[in-house]
Amino acid sequence: AFNSMVSGLEERERLKLGFSRYVSQYALEKILKMENPIHLEGERKKVTVMFTDIRGFTRMSENMQPEEVLKILNEYFSVMIEIIFLYGGTLDKFMGDGMMLEFGAPLEDQFQELNAVKAAIHMHIELENLSTKWENEGKKRLEMGIGIHTGLAVMGSIGSDLRMEYTAIGDAVNVTSRLEGISKTTCVPIIISETVYLKVKNSVRCKSCNKVKLHGRTEEVKIFSVDPFDNKSLINKK
């Protein structure tokens, strides 16, 4: 019994260390209370992946002091992560001025597609408020592009004994990254895949776009755009 208790405490601490940086405090408490522990070693599951990117930030930051760049990014990320956690999202990683996020992992979420789209809408609304504030301070406004797709991915910790991270691996991740790239070339704020659209079409106003060919794929895929300000009424209150 004692050995079992010690093993349970060790597993709880491992989960706490593994997820404390990626999920909200509320989600972390639910994870720690679960009867069946989450497999950090990896499990295949359906997730909704989101990629974000600040438009032209690298070029803009070339004319800024490093301290000012960090200050803006930290303020931006603080607001965006709070929104992601509000909708049950998980921070996968920062990629310069971009982020990779998941909904539906590590905790199950039957409304993961809708929550991801609502989070994206909310993020754009808050970025507009931030940009207005920065503009009043004599700084430049920022614009953001987001890609969202739902599919199967392997979720688990990857790395070495020195550094591990909980992440998603699979085709769903690659597709989402391509969609975010399309949002950049088309100057559309939010691009979602057809699989996401089919789950949110009754709640979110979407506009059908032309079919596109994603890098590494032979067939064209149908995508949809979402205007955040046309869907402003969907966002949750903090």
Short mmCIF file of N, CA and C in Angstrom, two decimals, residues 14 18-19 22 38-45 47 92-93 100 102 105-106 153-159 164-169:
data_model
loop_
_atom_site.label_atom_id
_atom_site.label_comp_id
_atom_site.label_asym_id
_atom_site.label_seq_id
_atom_site.Cartn_x
_atom_site.Cartn_y
_atom_site.Cartn_z
N ARG A 14 4.72 14.06 -11.65
CA ARG A 14 5.19 14.03 -13.03
C ARG A 14 4.19 14.72 -13.95
N GLY A 18 4.64 18.11 -16.00
CA GLY A 18 4.50 17.97 -17.44
C GLY A 18 3.51 18.93 -18.07
N PHE A 19 2.47 19.33 -17.31
CA PHE A 19 1.41 20.14 -17.89
C PHE A 19 1.28 21.54 -17.32
N TYR A 22 1.53 24.34 -19.85
CA TYR A 22 0.77 24.26 -21.09
C TYR A 22 -0.72 24.52 -20.96
N ILE A 38 -3.15 10.47 -17.78
CA ILE A 38 -2.85 10.75 -19.18
C ILE A 38 -1.49 10.13 -19.53
N HIS A 39 -1.40 9.56 -20.71
CA HIS A 39 -0.16 8.92 -21.13
C HIS A 39 0.78 9.95 -21.75
N LEU A 40 1.79 10.33 -20.99
CA LEU A 40 2.78 11.25 -21.52
C LEU A 40 3.62 10.60 -22.60
N GLU A 41 3.65 9.26 -22.61
CA GLU A 41 4.48 8.55 -23.58
C GLU A 41 3.89 8.64 -24.98
N GLY A 42 2.63 8.98 -25.10
CA GLY A 42 2.03 9.14 -26.41
C GLY A 42 0.73 8.38 -26.59
N GLU A 43 -0.27 9.03 -27.17
CA GLU A 43 -1.54 8.39 -27.49
C GLU A 43 -2.13 9.06 -28.73
N ARG A 44 -2.76 8.28 -29.56
CA ARG A 44 -3.35 8.78 -30.79
C ARG A 44 -4.78 9.24 -30.51
N LYS A 45 -5.09 10.48 -30.89
CA LYS A 45 -6.43 10.98 -30.61
C LYS A 45 -6.77 12.13 -31.57
N VAL A 47 -7.64 15.80 -32.37
CA VAL A 47 -7.39 17.10 -31.77
C VAL A 47 -7.65 18.19 -32.81
N ASP A 92 1.18 24.50 -27.00
CA ASP A 92 2.16 23.50 -27.41
C ASP A 92 3.55 24.11 -27.38
N LYS A 93 3.73 25.18 -28.13
CA LYS A 93 5.05 25.84 -28.15
C LYS A 93 4.95 27.23 -28.76
N MET A 100 1.87 27.38 -31.55
CA MET A 100 1.17 26.15 -31.92
C MET A 100 0.34 25.74 -30.72
N GLU A 102 -3.30 23.35 -29.19
CA GLU A 102 -4.23 22.25 -29.40
C GLU A 102 -5.48 22.41 -28.53
N ALA A 105 -6.93 18.18 -26.16
CA ALA A 105 -5.81 17.45 -25.55
C ALA A 105 -5.09 18.40 -24.59
N PRO A 106 -4.68 17.92 -23.42
CA PRO A 106 -4.79 16.56 -22.93
C PRO A 106 -6.20 16.18 -22.46
N ALA A 153 -3.82 12.94 -34.36
CA ALA A 153 -2.42 13.24 -34.07
C ALA A 153 -1.98 12.38 -32.89
N VAL A 154 -0.70 12.17 -32.80
CA VAL A 154 -0.13 11.48 -31.64
C VAL A 154 0.27 12.55 -30.63
N MET A 155 -0.33 12.49 -29.44
CA MET A 155 -0.05 13.45 -28.38
C MET A 155 0.83 12.79 -27.33
N GLY A 156 1.93 13.45 -26.96
CA GLY A 156 2.81 12.90 -25.94
C GLY A 156 4.02 13.77 -25.74
N SER A 157 4.88 13.36 -24.80
CA SER A 157 6.10 14.10 -24.52
C SER A 157 7.21 13.62 -25.43
N ILE A 158 7.96 14.55 -25.99
CA ILE A 158 9.06 14.22 -26.87
C ILE A 158 10.28 15.05 -26.47
N GLY A 159 11.45 14.47 -26.64
CA GLY A 159 12.68 15.18 -26.28
C GLY A 159 13.68 14.24 -25.64
N MET A 164 12.00 18.04 -22.17
CA MET A 164 10.85 17.36 -22.75
C MET A 164 9.75 18.38 -23.01
N GLU A 165 8.92 18.12 -24.02
CA GLU A 165 7.75 18.96 -24.25
C GLU A 165 6.58 18.12 -24.72
N TYR A 166 5.40 18.50 -24.27
CA TYR A 166 4.17 17.81 -24.65
C TYR A 166 3.71 18.42 -25.97
N THR A 167 3.59 17.59 -27.00
CA THR A 167 3.31 18.13 -28.32
C THR A 167 2.47 17.17 -29.15
N ALA A 168 2.03 17.65 -30.30
CA ALA A 168 1.27 16.85 -31.25
C ALA A 168 2.13 16.57 -32.47
N ILE A 169 2.04 15.35 -32.98
CA ILE A 169 2.78 14.95 -34.17
C ILE A 169 1.83 14.25 -35.12
#
